[in-house]
Short mmCIF file of C-alpha atoms in Angstrom, two decimals:
data_model
loop_
_atom_site.label_atom_id
_atom_site.label_comp_id
_atom_site.label_asym_id
_atom_site.label_seq_id
_atom_site.Cartn_x
_atom_site.Cartn_y
_atom_site.Cartn_z
CA MET A 1 125.30 110.99 142.66
CA SER A 2 126.46 111.05 146.10
CA GLY A 3 124.04 110.86 149.60
CA ASP A 4 123.93 110.32 153.38
CA SER A 5 121.42 107.64 154.77
CA GLY A 6 121.32 106.23 158.11
CA VAL A 7 119.78 102.53 158.06
CA ARG A 8 119.64 101.13 161.93
CA SER A 9 123.29 100.62 162.02
CA VAL A 10 124.36 100.87 158.65
CA ARG A 11 125.35 104.28 157.54
CA PHE A 12 126.68 104.69 154.42
CA ARG A 13 127.65 106.99 151.83
CA SER A 14 127.88 106.61 147.92
CA ASP A 15 128.44 108.02 144.41
CA THR A 16 127.54 106.65 141.04
CA PHE A 17 129.66 107.44 137.43
CA SER A 18 128.08 105.49 134.45
CA VAL A 19 129.50 106.91 130.83
CA PRO A 20 128.75 105.53 127.55
CA ARG A 21 131.72 104.55 125.61
CA ARG A 22 133.66 107.33 124.00
CA GLY A 23 131.48 108.09 120.71
CA HIS A 24 128.05 106.81 122.42
CA THR A 25 124.98 109.01 123.48
CA ALA A 26 124.03 108.52 126.95
CA ALA A 27 121.42 105.99 125.43
CA GLN A 28 123.72 103.72 124.24
CA ASN A 29 125.15 103.13 127.40
CA GLU A 30 124.63 99.29 128.24
CA ASP A 31 126.12 99.18 131.44
CA ALA A 32 123.42 99.62 134.54
CA ALA A 33 123.98 100.89 138.27
CA ALA A 34 121.26 100.27 140.71
CA GLY A 35 120.87 101.10 144.60
CA PRO A 36 122.11 101.54 147.29
CA ARG A 37 118.84 100.75 148.20
CA ARG A 38 117.87 99.66 152.10
CA ARG A 39 115.60 96.82 152.22
CA ALA A 40 114.97 95.87 156.02
CA SER A 41 118.24 95.43 158.20
CA SER A 42 120.17 95.78 154.74
CA ILE A 43 121.62 97.35 151.77
CA LEU A 44 121.76 96.28 148.25
CA ALA A 45 123.24 97.92 145.07
CA ALA A 46 124.62 96.72 141.70
CA VAL A 47 126.10 96.78 138.51
CA ALA A 48 125.75 94.81 134.94
CA ASP A 49 127.31 95.39 131.99
CA GLY A 50 124.94 94.42 128.84
CA ALA A 51 126.74 92.39 125.87
CA THR A 52 127.93 95.03 123.15
CA GLU A 53 127.13 91.60 120.20
CA SER A 54 123.17 91.05 121.94
CA ALA A 55 120.43 93.81 121.81
CA PHE A 56 118.41 95.08 124.48
CA ALA A 57 121.63 94.65 126.19
CA GLY A 58 121.05 98.13 128.07
CA ARG A 59 117.63 97.01 128.67
CA TRP A 60 118.33 93.74 130.36
CA ALA A 61 121.15 95.46 132.35
CA ARG A 62 118.89 97.95 133.83
CA ILE A 63 116.27 95.15 134.73
CA LEU A 64 119.02 92.65 136.33
CA ALA A 65 120.16 95.49 138.48
CA GLU A 66 117.44 97.05 139.67
CA GLU A 67 115.68 94.21 140.32
CA PHE A 68 118.39 92.87 142.32
CA ILE A 69 117.90 95.57 144.87
CA ARG A 70 114.15 95.24 144.57
CA ASN A 71 113.74 91.37 145.13
CA PHE A 72 116.79 89.23 145.23
CA ARG A 73 117.19 87.34 148.64
CA PRO A 74 120.51 86.18 149.21
CA ASP A 75 118.97 82.99 151.40
CA GLU A 76 117.04 81.76 147.97
CA PRO A 77 118.41 80.36 145.23
CA PRO A 78 118.98 82.60 142.30
CA GLU A 79 117.03 80.92 139.66
CA ALA A 80 113.78 81.97 140.66
CA TRP A 81 114.62 85.74 141.22
CA LEU A 82 116.30 85.36 137.69
CA GLY A 83 112.63 83.66 136.20
CA ALA A 84 111.07 86.96 137.60
CA CYS A 85 113.59 89.07 135.56
CA ARG A 86 113.07 86.96 132.10
CA SER A 87 109.49 87.58 132.52
CA LEU A 88 109.73 91.54 133.14
CA PHE A 89 111.96 91.66 129.57
CA LEU A 90 109.26 89.68 128.32
CA LYS A 91 106.82 91.69 128.76
CA ASP A 92 108.83 94.56 127.82
CA ALA A 93 109.52 93.00 124.68
CA GLU A 94 105.98 91.82 123.64
CA ALA A 95 105.06 95.89 124.64
CA GLU A 96 106.32 97.30 121.87
CA HIS A 97 105.96 95.33 118.40
CA PRO A 98 105.71 96.86 114.98
CA PRO A 99 106.74 93.93 112.57
CA ASP A 100 110.70 92.99 112.81
CA PRO A 101 113.56 93.43 110.04
CA TRP A 102 114.89 89.66 109.63
CA TYR A 103 117.79 90.66 112.00
CA LEU A 104 115.72 92.15 114.88
CA GLU A 105 113.65 88.83 114.37
CA HIS A 106 116.72 86.65 114.91
CA LYS A 107 118.25 89.34 117.56
CA ARG A 108 114.83 88.29 119.48
CA ARG A 109 115.04 84.82 118.82
CA GLU A 110 118.71 85.11 120.22
CA GLY A 111 118.25 86.85 123.32
CA ALA A 112 119.95 89.34 125.54
CA PHE A 113 122.80 88.65 127.76
CA ALA A 114 124.74 90.61 130.41
CA ALA A 115 127.37 90.29 133.33
CA LEU A 116 126.32 91.13 137.10
CA ALA A 117 127.58 91.94 140.56
CA GLY A 118 125.17 93.07 143.53
CA VAL A 119 126.34 93.23 147.05
CA VAL A 120 123.89 92.90 150.31
CA ILE A 121 125.29 95.01 152.82
CA ALA A 122 124.10 94.15 156.93
CA PRO A 123 125.91 95.83 160.11
CA GLY A 124 129.61 94.61 159.78
CA VAL A 125 128.96 92.00 157.26
CA TRP A 126 128.29 91.94 152.78
CA SER A 127 128.20 89.34 150.62
CA GLY A 128 128.69 89.70 147.18
CA HIS A 129 126.70 87.72 144.43
CA ALA A 130 128.09 88.09 140.56
CA VAL A 131 127.71 86.25 136.79
CA GLY A 132 130.64 87.44 134.45
CA ASP A 133 133.46 89.99 134.76
CA CYS A 134 132.00 93.16 137.04
CA CYS A 135 133.60 93.06 140.19
CA ILE A 136 133.81 93.67 143.41
CA ILE A 137 136.36 95.60 145.64
CA HIS A 138 136.57 96.32 148.67
CA THR A 139 138.70 98.51 150.29
CA ASN A 140 139.86 100.39 154.02
CA ALA A 141 139.68 103.30 154.85
CA GLU A 142 142.48 104.57 153.49
CA ARG A 143 140.97 103.03 150.29
CA ARG A 144 143.32 100.48 150.12
CA ILE A 145 142.62 97.08 147.96
CA LEU A 146 141.44 94.38 150.97
CA HIS A 147 139.47 92.20 148.40
CA ALA A 148 138.71 92.30 144.82
CA TRP A 149 136.25 89.49 143.70
CA PRO A 150 135.02 87.40 141.13
CA LEU A 151 138.55 88.96 139.32
CA ALA A 152 140.93 89.81 141.63
CA SER A 153 143.36 91.31 139.08
CA PRO A 154 143.41 93.09 135.13
CA GLU A 155 145.16 89.90 133.89
CA ASP A 156 141.91 88.25 134.68
CA PHE A 157 139.82 89.58 132.21
CA HIS A 158 139.32 88.24 128.98
CA HIS A 159 136.61 89.06 126.35
CA ARG A 160 134.33 85.60 126.49
CA PRO A 161 133.06 85.36 130.76
CA GLU A 162 129.74 83.97 131.32
CA LEU A 163 126.93 86.23 130.45
CA LEU A 164 122.75 86.00 132.20
CA GLY A 165 121.08 85.56 129.49
CA THR A 166 117.30 86.19 128.51
CA GLU A 167 116.64 82.31 128.63
CA GLY A 168 118.74 79.43 128.42
CA PRO A 169 120.29 77.60 131.31
CA MET A 170 121.81 79.51 134.34
CA PRO A 171 124.81 80.40 134.58
CA PRO A 172 127.54 79.32 137.45
CA TRP A 173 126.61 81.94 140.31
CA ALA A 174 129.39 82.82 142.10
CA PHE A 175 128.81 83.90 146.14
CA ILE A 176 131.38 85.30 148.55
CA GLN A 177 130.90 86.55 152.03
CA HIS A 178 132.97 89.30 154.31
CA GLY A 179 133.44 91.22 157.12
CA TRP A 180 133.80 94.49 157.05
CA SER A 181 134.81 97.31 159.64
CA ARG A 182 134.38 101.28 159.72
CA GLY A 183 135.51 103.55 156.95
CA ASP A 184 135.11 100.23 154.66
CA ALA A 185 134.21 100.86 151.04
CA LEU A 186 132.71 98.88 148.31
CA LEU A 187 133.61 99.82 144.92
CA LEU A 188 130.89 98.00 141.89
CA ALA A 189 132.47 97.68 138.42
CA THR A 190 132.12 96.91 135.44
CA ASP A 191 134.67 95.28 133.48
CA ALA A 192 136.80 98.14 131.34
CA ALA A 193 136.64 100.32 134.82
CA ALA A 194 136.75 97.47 137.45
CA ALA A 195 140.46 96.09 135.29
CA TRP A 196 141.24 99.66 135.63
CA LEU A 197 140.62 100.21 139.42
CA LEU A 198 142.69 96.91 140.01
CA ALA A 199 145.69 98.80 138.00
CA CYS A 200 145.28 101.60 139.89
CA GLY A 201 145.20 99.78 143.17
CA ARG A 202 147.60 96.89 143.47
CA ASP A 203 150.24 98.97 144.71
CA ALA A 204 148.53 102.47 146.09
CA ALA A 205 145.89 103.73 147.13
CA LEU A 206 142.59 104.47 145.05
CA PRO A 207 141.65 107.93 144.22
CA GLU A 208 139.07 109.60 146.12
CA PHE A 209 135.96 107.95 145.37
CA HIS A 210 133.74 111.05 144.42
CA GLN A 211 136.46 111.97 141.85
CA ILE A 212 137.42 108.26 140.90
CA GLY A 213 135.09 107.82 137.69
CA THR A 214 136.10 110.90 136.04
CA SER A 215 139.51 110.11 136.51
CA ALA A 216 138.36 106.58 135.15
CA GLN A 217 136.94 107.99 132.12
CA ARG A 218 140.15 111.31 131.41
CA THR A 219 142.57 107.79 131.30
CA ARG A 220 140.38 106.10 129.11
CA ASP A 221 139.94 108.97 126.87
CA ASN A 222 143.67 109.66 126.51
CA GLY A 223 143.42 106.31 125.23
CA GLU A 224 145.14 104.38 128.25
CA MET A 225 142.64 102.42 128.97
CA ARG A 226 140.23 100.21 126.03
CA ASN A 227 136.74 102.45 124.99
CA ASP A 228 134.40 100.83 126.90
CA ASP A 229 130.87 101.88 129.24
CA LEU A 230 132.22 103.24 132.53
CA THR A 231 130.31 102.41 135.69
CA ILE A 232 131.63 102.77 139.36
CA LEU A 233 129.50 102.80 142.18
CA SER A 234 130.98 103.22 145.49
CA VAL A 235 128.88 102.39 149.04
CA THR A 236 131.39 103.89 152.13
CA ASP A 237 130.60 102.46 155.55
CA LEU A 238 130.34 105.89 157.91
CA ARG A 239 129.86 103.80 161.11
CA MET B 1 150.49 95.95 119.99
CA PRO B 2 149.43 95.47 116.51
CA TYR B 3 146.28 94.53 115.11
CA SER B 4 144.44 96.03 118.29
CA ALA B 5 142.55 99.25 116.78
CA GLU B 6 139.54 99.43 117.95
CA ILE B 7 136.76 98.18 115.48
CA SER B 8 133.69 101.30 115.68
CA ARG B 9 131.87 102.77 112.80
CA GLU B 10 134.26 105.22 112.71
CA GLU B 11 137.00 102.77 111.96
CA PRO B 12 135.23 99.70 110.74
CA ALA B 13 137.10 96.66 109.58
CA ALA B 14 137.30 95.13 106.01
CA ILE B 15 136.53 91.68 105.06
CA VAL B 16 137.23 90.48 101.42
CA LEU B 17 136.01 87.16 100.67
CA LEU B 18 137.70 85.23 97.04
CA LEU B 19 135.40 82.22 96.45
CA ASP B 20 136.60 80.07 93.59
CA GLN B 21 134.11 79.23 91.36
CA SER B 22 135.69 77.00 88.43
CA ALA B 23 134.57 73.96 87.49
CA SER B 24 135.59 71.84 89.67
CA MET B 25 133.60 73.23 92.36
CA LYS B 26 130.68 71.30 91.06
CA ASP B 27 131.95 67.80 92.48
CA PRO B 28 130.78 66.88 95.63
CA PHE B 29 131.98 68.10 99.03
CA GLY B 30 134.29 64.96 100.78
CA GLY B 31 133.69 65.31 104.59
CA ALA B 32 129.46 66.84 104.29
CA GLU B 33 126.64 64.96 106.01
CA GLN B 34 124.78 63.79 102.82
CA GLN B 35 127.01 61.58 101.12
CA GLY B 36 126.72 59.76 97.68
CA ASP B 37 123.81 61.11 95.08
CA ALA B 38 122.86 63.51 97.05
CA ALA B 39 126.37 64.96 98.21
CA PRO B 40 126.15 68.47 97.80
CA SER B 41 128.73 70.18 95.54
CA LYS B 42 131.50 72.13 97.01
CA ALA B 43 130.27 74.89 95.19
CA ARG B 44 126.42 74.65 96.91
CA VAL B 45 128.17 73.93 100.64
CA LEU B 46 130.10 77.13 99.70
CA ALA B 47 127.73 79.36 99.15
CA ASP B 48 125.40 78.29 101.73
CA VAL B 49 128.41 78.77 104.60
CA VAL B 50 129.30 82.00 102.93
CA ASN B 51 125.57 83.38 102.87
CA ARG B 52 125.64 81.87 106.70
CA LEU B 53 128.19 83.83 107.44
CA LEU B 54 127.53 87.35 106.38
CA GLN B 55 124.27 86.82 107.92
CA ASN B 56 125.81 86.37 111.22
CA ILE B 57 128.15 89.20 110.53
CA ILE B 58 125.48 91.30 110.25
CA LEU B 59 123.69 89.77 113.36
CA ARG B 60 126.81 90.47 115.42
CA CYS B 61 126.34 94.38 114.56
CA ALA B 62 122.50 94.68 115.19
CA LYS B 63 121.46 96.49 118.00
CA GLU B 64 117.01 97.53 118.76
CA GLU B 65 117.47 100.83 116.68
CA GLY B 66 119.46 99.05 113.71
CA ILE B 67 122.78 98.22 112.04
CA ARG B 68 126.29 99.26 113.56
CA ASP B 69 128.60 99.89 110.68
CA TYR B 70 131.19 98.30 112.15
CA PHE B 71 131.73 96.36 108.96
CA SER B 72 132.46 96.42 105.45
CA VAL B 73 132.29 93.30 103.04
CA GLY B 74 133.09 92.13 99.98
CA VAL B 75 132.66 88.95 98.14
CA ILE B 76 134.67 87.85 95.08
CA GLY B 77 133.85 84.90 92.49
CA TYR B 78 136.53 83.90 90.76
CA GLY B 79 135.97 80.85 87.89
CA ASP B 80 134.53 82.17 84.13
CA ARG B 81 135.52 85.28 85.18
CA VAL B 82 136.44 87.60 87.93
CA GLN B 83 132.83 89.17 89.52
CA ALA B 84 132.10 90.60 92.77
CA LEU B 85 128.97 89.03 94.30
CA ILE B 86 127.97 92.17 96.25
CA GLU B 87 127.56 95.81 95.23
CA GLY B 88 126.98 98.77 97.48
CA THR B 89 126.06 102.10 96.39
CA GLY B 90 129.18 104.15 96.74
CA GLU B 91 131.45 106.05 94.63
CA GLY B 92 134.75 104.20 93.78
CA ARG B 93 135.80 100.92 93.54
CA HIS B 94 136.24 100.16 97.58
CA ARG B 95 132.58 102.06 98.33
CA LYS B 96 130.81 99.86 95.63
CA TYR B 97 132.66 96.73 96.18
CA LEU B 98 133.21 96.78 99.71
CA VAL B 99 129.57 96.90 101.18
CA PRO B 100 129.42 98.42 104.76
CA VAL B 101 126.84 95.48 106.31
CA SER B 102 124.05 98.04 107.12
CA HIS B 103 123.38 97.88 103.46
CA LEU B 104 124.00 94.18 103.09
CA ALA B 105 121.13 93.74 105.65
CA GLU B 106 118.51 95.46 104.26
CA ARG B 107 118.96 94.11 100.39
CA PRO B 108 119.72 90.41 100.86
CA LEU B 109 118.95 88.54 96.88
CA ARG B 110 115.83 86.93 98.66
CA MET B 111 114.55 85.72 101.65
CA GLU B 112 114.24 82.26 102.32
CA GLU B 113 111.99 80.22 104.80
CA ARG B 114 113.70 77.30 106.62
CA LEU B 115 112.86 74.92 109.52
CA LYS B 116 115.22 76.12 112.70
CA GLU B 117 114.94 72.30 114.67
CA ALA B 118 113.90 72.12 117.73
CA HIS B 119 116.89 73.48 120.65
CA GLY B 120 116.09 73.24 124.48
CA GLU B 121 112.78 74.38 124.71
CA GLN B 122 112.26 76.28 121.70
CA ALA B 123 110.52 74.61 119.29
CA ALA B 124 111.12 74.24 116.00
CA ARG B 125 109.87 76.85 113.83
CA ARG B 126 110.28 78.72 109.85
CA VAL B 127 112.48 81.11 110.26
CA LYS B 128 113.74 83.41 107.61
CA TYR B 129 117.17 83.47 106.57
CA PRO B 130 118.87 86.11 103.56
CA VAL B 131 120.52 85.30 100.47
CA TRP B 132 122.73 87.33 98.57
CA PHE B 133 123.87 84.86 96.22
CA ASP B 134 123.63 81.37 94.80
CA PRO B 135 126.42 78.82 94.08
CA HIS B 136 128.54 79.01 90.51
CA ALA B 137 131.21 77.12 88.81
CA LYS B 138 132.29 77.45 85.28
CA ASN B 139 135.56 77.24 83.89
CA GLY B 140 139.31 77.95 85.69
CA THR B 141 140.89 79.36 88.34
CA PRO B 142 141.88 82.90 87.18
CA MET B 143 143.03 83.24 91.22
CA CYS B 144 146.02 86.08 90.50
CA GLN B 145 143.38 88.10 88.61
CA ALA B 146 141.05 87.23 92.25
CA LEU B 147 144.00 88.72 94.23
CA ASP B 148 145.02 91.42 92.27
CA PHE B 149 141.19 93.01 92.74
CA ALA B 150 141.08 92.46 96.33
CA LEU B 151 144.79 94.46 96.38
CA ASP B 152 143.08 97.28 94.31
CA LEU B 153 140.09 97.44 97.27
CA VAL B 154 142.92 96.84 99.95
CA LYS B 155 144.33 99.95 98.60
CA GLU B 156 141.68 102.13 98.48
CA TRP B 157 140.24 101.04 101.22
CA ILE B 158 143.69 102.01 103.58
CA GLU B 159 144.07 105.26 101.93
CA ALA B 160 140.48 106.11 103.04
CA HIS B 161 141.15 104.42 106.84
CA PRO B 162 144.83 104.45 107.49
CA ARG B 163 144.57 103.96 111.61
CA ALA B 164 142.18 101.39 111.56
CA PHE B 165 142.23 97.29 111.71
CA PRO B 166 143.97 96.09 108.85
CA PRO B 167 141.89 94.58 105.56
CA ILE B 168 141.41 90.85 106.26
CA VAL B 169 141.19 89.24 103.12
CA ILE B 170 139.82 85.24 103.32
CA ASN B 171 140.37 82.55 99.35
CA ILE B 172 138.96 79.75 99.51
CA THR B 173 139.86 77.61 97.55
CA ASP B 174 139.19 73.88 95.84
CA GLY B 175 142.11 73.90 92.86
CA GLU B 176 145.41 75.39 92.07
CA ALA B 177 145.68 79.01 89.79
CA THR B 178 145.03 78.45 86.60
CA ASP B 179 146.23 82.34 85.24
CA GLY B 180 150.38 82.63 87.41
CA ASP B 181 151.43 82.31 90.61
CA PRO B 182 149.61 83.05 93.19
CA LEU B 183 152.40 83.61 95.44
CA ARG B 184 153.81 86.48 94.59
CA PHE B 185 150.30 88.37 94.27
CA ALA B 186 149.36 87.45 98.24
CA ARG B 187 152.61 88.64 99.15
CA ASP B 188 152.07 92.08 97.11
CA LEU B 189 149.06 92.23 98.95
CA ARG B 190 150.23 91.29 102.47
CA SER B 191 152.33 94.32 102.03
CA TYR B 192 150.33 96.76 102.32
CA ALA B 193 149.63 98.33 106.26
CA THR B 194 147.46 100.29 107.88
CA ASP B 195 149.17 101.82 111.12
CA ASP B 196 147.75 98.80 113.26
CA GLY B 197 149.37 96.40 111.28
CA ALA B 198 149.33 94.45 107.62
CA VAL B 199 146.85 92.98 105.29
CA LEU B 200 146.19 89.56 106.87
CA LEU B 201 145.36 86.98 103.93
CA PHE B 202 144.13 83.72 104.76
CA ASN B 203 143.64 80.49 102.76
CA ALA B 204 140.95 77.90 103.24
CA HIS B 205 141.24 74.80 100.54
CA ILE B 206 138.19 72.65 100.46
CA SER B 207 138.31 69.11 98.52
CA GLY B 208 136.28 66.23 97.68
CA SER B 209 138.33 64.05 100.06
CA THR B 210 137.79 62.29 103.29
CA GLU B 211 141.38 62.85 104.47
CA PRO B 212 141.18 65.20 107.48
CA PRO B 213 141.80 68.57 107.65
CA VAL B 214 145.33 70.06 108.45
CA GLU B 215 144.10 73.03 110.45
CA LEU B 216 146.02 76.17 111.22
CA PRO B 217 149.52 74.38 111.04
CA ASP B 218 152.16 76.74 112.36
CA SER B 219 155.34 74.96 109.71
CA ILE B 220 156.01 73.87 106.71
CA GLU B 221 157.16 70.23 107.42
CA GLY B 222 154.37 67.70 107.17
CA LEU B 223 152.16 69.01 104.48
CA PRO B 224 151.06 66.69 101.87
CA ASP B 225 152.32 68.63 98.73
CA GLU B 226 153.77 71.42 96.85
CA TYR B 227 150.25 72.88 96.50
CA ALA B 228 149.72 72.56 99.98
CA ARG B 229 153.08 74.32 101.22
CA GLN B 230 152.08 77.36 98.25
CA LEU B 231 149.25 78.26 99.94
CA PHE B 232 150.83 77.62 103.43
CA GLN B 233 153.07 80.92 101.99
CA MET B 234 151.02 82.84 101.24
CA SER B 235 148.91 83.13 104.15
CA SER B 236 149.14 85.22 107.10
CA THR B 237 150.26 84.51 111.26
CA LEU B 238 147.35 84.46 112.85
CA PRO B 239 146.89 87.65 114.89
CA PHE B 240 146.29 87.42 119.22
CA SER B 241 142.95 88.14 119.38
CA MET B 242 142.27 85.58 116.78
CA ARG B 243 144.54 82.84 117.93
CA ALA B 244 142.20 83.48 121.08
CA ALA B 245 139.38 82.68 119.44
CA ALA B 246 141.23 79.63 117.66
CA GLU B 247 141.59 78.24 121.23
CA ARG B 248 138.49 78.52 121.59
CA GLU B 249 137.56 76.41 118.83
CA GLY B 250 139.99 73.91 120.56
CA HIS B 251 143.14 74.29 118.81
CA ALA B 252 146.47 74.23 119.97
CA VAL B 253 147.73 77.40 118.60
CA ASN B 254 151.19 79.71 118.89
CA ARG B 255 153.10 82.48 117.44
CA GLU B 256 153.98 80.96 114.00
CA SER B 257 150.42 79.33 113.35
CA ARG B 258 148.70 80.92 109.92
CA GLY B 259 145.53 81.21 108.50
CA PHE B 260 145.50 78.44 106.39
CA VAL B 261 143.11 75.35 106.31
CA PHE B 262 144.43 72.13 103.60
CA ASN B 263 141.34 69.91 102.97
CA ALA B 264 138.40 71.32 104.85
CA ASP B 265 135.47 69.60 105.39
CA PRO B 266 132.40 71.70 105.98
CA ALA B 267 132.55 71.96 109.59
CA ALA B 268 136.11 73.23 109.33
CA LEU B 269 135.65 75.33 106.67
CA ILE B 270 132.73 76.84 109.69
CA ARG B 271 135.54 76.90 112.14
CA PHE B 272 138.38 78.61 110.26
CA LEU B 273 135.70 81.70 109.11
CA GLU B 274 134.05 82.02 112.32
CA ILE B 275 138.35 82.10 113.66
CA GLY B 276 139.14 84.74 110.37
CA THR B 277 136.40 87.07 110.90
CA ARG B 278 136.66 87.66 114.58
CA PRO B 279 139.41 90.75 114.55
CA ALA B 280 138.31 91.48 118.04
CA ASN B 281 135.75 90.87 119.91
CA LEU B 282 132.86 93.58 119.93
CA ARG B 283 131.94 93.67 123.67
#
């Protein structure tokens, strides 16, 4: 998906690629991508990755990504925003409810978990907001990596990141801010895709963004990457 | 890298639990919270721990649309006889005695209701827990026969899943074998392999002692007796993913660390089983 949009002084192009792991249907994709979306003078975009071992993880990931672009306020503490996401999740869960088998009762009580990375882009500056191992990769006009955050190299990924839950205490919330220039881009990616991007971009430019998703999928399906849901959302500055 | 095969519905992993059901399992479990006359027997604690383990394995595989068969599980008791404690409906021994988790989830022996204590913002409430088998303790310790039973299952499983993560066999016992030298059977079992690696055999010794447990040792040095040394030699080293799980449980491990715990109390047994049944993180 790509589009041009003018937002006062922020013009951008975006591409979104999201596929489930090999062998799964689209409905079983537990990644979510939302945006870019304009709010006042800013652009917001987000990706989220539901935890495989939790049930309803895909639904939770979609709520987090969509609520980020709709209602997240970077100048307010994230707890209230998370509370609103949780209320939406509970409302969904209560709406459809035939009697659960014992294991689904347990899973509902455990709740769902997901990682999240979102960006707020204003003219000349962007801020990143994240929990877990979804990544934001900032590249220049030549598609060389300038910054990668909150994880900076493929070796930093492991199987037990912090996650946002549908209940429980708020995990550590990470924040970063950088300037950006004409032609720069931000790529938001879930963990398997992010690790691959960081490996590709270590010593060379990243692939063209409109092809980057299919390149990642081909690498995965050749067995050169862990079989996982893949999501990459790119936002390129066109000033 | 060995032991890195993806665990999926197409290539599930097999977990076989061998449970000592000899007469001495009626004795109290050392290190349990209740002591004296209220102390539970080793058989009682073991049944509770393994029923809870089966529940947790199923919950790891549970999604809103149903249970994904990432695992097949076998539970074999050995005491007055060697017998499967759970059974499926498939043809062939390995399909009958290595039961897909979806089948297990739908067919517990019974559901028990227990009070779950308040936790954080959640009030105490009655919760249903599945039970698949009850404690049993009678006669001797035919560990060699149990290992041989496991070997038959594992051989058939490997023929059906030659590229999968290799089967994991966990033996839980409170005493020595009474039917021969189990080391030979252990070596036979561990000689089988899929393309991803050799069968993993782990051993947990549980006892009435209140001596601290020896957990995941990397050397035979310092083990308290000949029996502990035998169980150590029967045990496989931990693959990478399980070493990572062990580190998360607070253990200092290395490439030589074995899947073996001696003198385990209930808490050590639970930790050990948590480590030994996580061949890979499903995330």
